[in-house]
Amino acid sequence: MATKQRTRKATGNRMPLSKADLEIMRRETDAAIASLAHYGEPKVDIQELRRHLKHELKGISLSEFLLKEREASR
């Protein structure tokens, strides 16, 4: 009987996290939440924000824009 071969996509190719890694992630997540808490909830729907950015950035994605800005600042 042949076994079904699992692909990288199917397995996710992820390594299990250690307890120390999980604790670091928990602390960092808590710190991020605390530092952003004073801004409150977003006032603009994510789809509306994407439409606005697409118009303002003239067709490039926000990720591409941020990468270009990072490179320009070096």
PDB file of C-alpha atoms in Angstrom:
ATOM      1  CA  MET A   1       0.000   0.000   0.000  1.00  0.00           C
ATOM      2  CA  ALA A   2       1.454   3.338  -1.048  1.00  0.00           C
ATOM      3  CA  THR A   3       1.500   6.145   1.473  1.00  0.00           C
ATOM      4  CA  LYS A   4       0.507   9.633   0.522  1.00  0.00           C
ATOM      5  CA  GLN A   5       3.552  11.875   0.347  1.00  0.00           C
ATOM      6  CA  ARG A   6       3.161  15.037   2.394  1.00  0.00           C
ATOM      7  CA  THR A   7       4.240  18.217   0.716  1.00  0.00           C
ATOM      8  CA  ARG A   8       6.025  21.110   2.368  1.00  0.00           C
ATOM      9  CA  LYS A   9       2.885  23.208   1.960  1.00  0.00           C
ATOM     10  CA  ALA A  10       0.765  20.552   3.684  1.00  0.00           C
ATOM     11  CA  THR A  11       3.136  20.171   6.625  1.00  0.00           C
ATOM     12  CA  GLY A  12       3.801  23.875   7.010  1.00  0.00           C
ATOM     13  CA  ASN A  13       7.469  23.049   7.616  1.00  0.00           C
ATOM     14  CA  ARG A  14       7.222  24.502  11.124  1.00  0.00           C
ATOM     15  CA  MET A  15       9.389  23.630  14.075  1.00  0.00           C
ATOM     16  CA  PRO A  16       7.710  23.329  17.457  1.00  0.00           C
ATOM     17  CA  LEU A  17       8.338  26.252  19.804  1.00  0.00           C
ATOM     18  CA  SER A  18       9.981  25.727  23.165  1.00  0.00           C
ATOM     19  CA  LYS A  19       8.408  26.953  26.402  1.00  0.00           C
ATOM     20  CA  ALA A  20      11.041  29.697  26.548  1.00  0.00           C
ATOM     21  CA  ASP A  21      10.140  30.846  23.022  1.00  0.00           C
ATOM     22  CA  LEU A  22       6.444  30.884  23.899  1.00  0.00           C
ATOM     23  CA  GLU A  23       7.152  32.935  27.030  1.00  0.00           C
ATOM     24  CA  ILE A  24       9.159  35.468  25.002  1.00  0.00           C
ATOM     25  CA  MET A  25       6.329  35.720  22.476  1.00  0.00           C
ATOM     26  CA  ARG A  26       3.779  36.200  25.268  1.00  0.00           C
ATOM     27  CA  ARG A  27       5.827  38.990  26.884  1.00  0.00           C
ATOM     28  CA  GLU A  28       6.433  40.732  23.555  1.00  0.00           C
ATOM     29  CA  THR A  29       2.748  40.489  22.617  1.00  0.00           C
ATOM     30  CA  ASP A  30       1.723  41.935  25.979  1.00  0.00           C
ATOM     31  CA  ALA A  31       4.231  44.790  25.546  1.00  0.00           C
ATOM     32  CA  ALA A  32       2.937  45.560  22.043  1.00  0.00           C
ATOM     33  CA  ILE A  33      -0.680  45.587  23.225  1.00  0.00           C
ATOM     34  CA  ALA A  34       0.194  47.865  26.153  1.00  0.00           C
ATOM     35  CA  SER A  35       2.162  50.300  23.981  1.00  0.00           C
ATOM     36  CA  LEU A  36      -0.664  50.583  21.430  1.00  0.00           C
ATOM     37  CA  ALA A  37      -3.563  50.659  23.918  1.00  0.00           C
ATOM     38  CA  HIS A  38      -3.722  54.459  24.169  1.00  0.00           C
ATOM     39  CA  TYR A  39      -4.533  54.682  20.440  1.00  0.00           C
ATOM     40  CA  GLY A  40      -7.830  52.838  20.931  1.00  0.00           C
ATOM     41  CA  GLU A  41      -9.729  50.930  18.271  1.00  0.00           C
ATOM     42  CA  PRO A  42      -9.304  51.743  14.567  1.00  0.00           C
ATOM     43  CA  LYS A  43     -11.784  54.293  13.235  1.00  0.00           C
ATOM     44  CA  VAL A  44     -11.421  53.236   9.583  1.00  0.00           C
ATOM     45  CA  ASP A  45     -12.460  49.903   8.106  1.00  0.00           C
ATOM     46  CA  ILE A  46      -9.479  47.913   6.774  1.00  0.00           C
ATOM     47  CA  GLN A  47     -10.952  47.772   3.264  1.00  0.00           C
ATOM     48  CA  GLU A  48     -11.423  51.541   3.207  1.00  0.00           C
ATOM     49  CA  LEU A  49      -7.847  52.008   4.412  1.00  0.00           C
ATOM     50  CA  ARG A  50      -6.541  49.738   1.645  1.00  0.00           C
ATOM     51  CA  ARG A  51      -8.508  51.669  -1.014  1.00  0.00           C
ATOM     52  CA  HIS A  52      -7.143  54.958   0.278  1.00  0.00           C
ATOM     53  CA  LEU A  53      -3.549  53.689   0.379  1.00  0.00           C
ATOM     54  CA  LYS A  54      -3.831  52.220  -3.105  1.00  0.00           C
ATOM     55  CA  HIS A  55      -4.934  55.614  -4.403  1.00  0.00           C
ATOM     56  CA  GLU A  56      -2.299  57.580  -2.455  1.00  0.00           C
ATOM     57  CA  LEU A  57       0.585  55.223  -3.268  1.00  0.00           C
ATOM     58  CA  LYS A  58      -0.378  55.115  -6.949  1.00  0.00           C
ATOM     59  CA  GLY A  59      -0.463  51.366  -7.429  1.00  0.00           C
ATOM     60  CA  ILE A  60       2.385  50.130  -5.230  1.00  0.00           C
ATOM     61  CA  SER A  61       1.628  48.119  -2.128  1.00  0.00           C
ATOM     62  CA  LEU A  62       2.237  49.435   1.367  1.00  0.00           C
ATOM     63  CA  SER A  63       4.889  46.740   1.844  1.00  0.00           C
ATOM     64  CA  GLU A  64       6.735  47.875  -1.282  1.00  0.00           C
ATOM     65  CA  PHE A  65       6.491  51.496  -0.132  1.00  0.00           C
ATOM     66  CA  LEU A  66       7.912  50.674   3.302  1.00  0.00           C
ATOM     67  CA  LEU A  67      10.771  48.670   1.785  1.00  0.00           C
ATOM     68  CA  LYS A  68      11.638  51.569  -0.546  1.00  0.00           C
ATOM     69  CA  GLU A  69      11.553  54.015   2.371  1.00  0.00           C
ATOM     70  CA  ARG A  70      13.812  51.765   4.434  1.00  0.00           C
ATOM     71  CA  GLU A  71      16.314  51.474   1.578  1.00  0.00           C
ATOM     72  CA  ALA A  72      16.231  55.235   0.994  1.00  0.00           C
ATOM     73  CA  SER A  73      17.027  55.926   4.650  1.00  0.00           C
ATOM     74  CA  ARG A  74      20.201  53.809   4.610  1.00  0.00           C
TER      75      ARG A  74
END
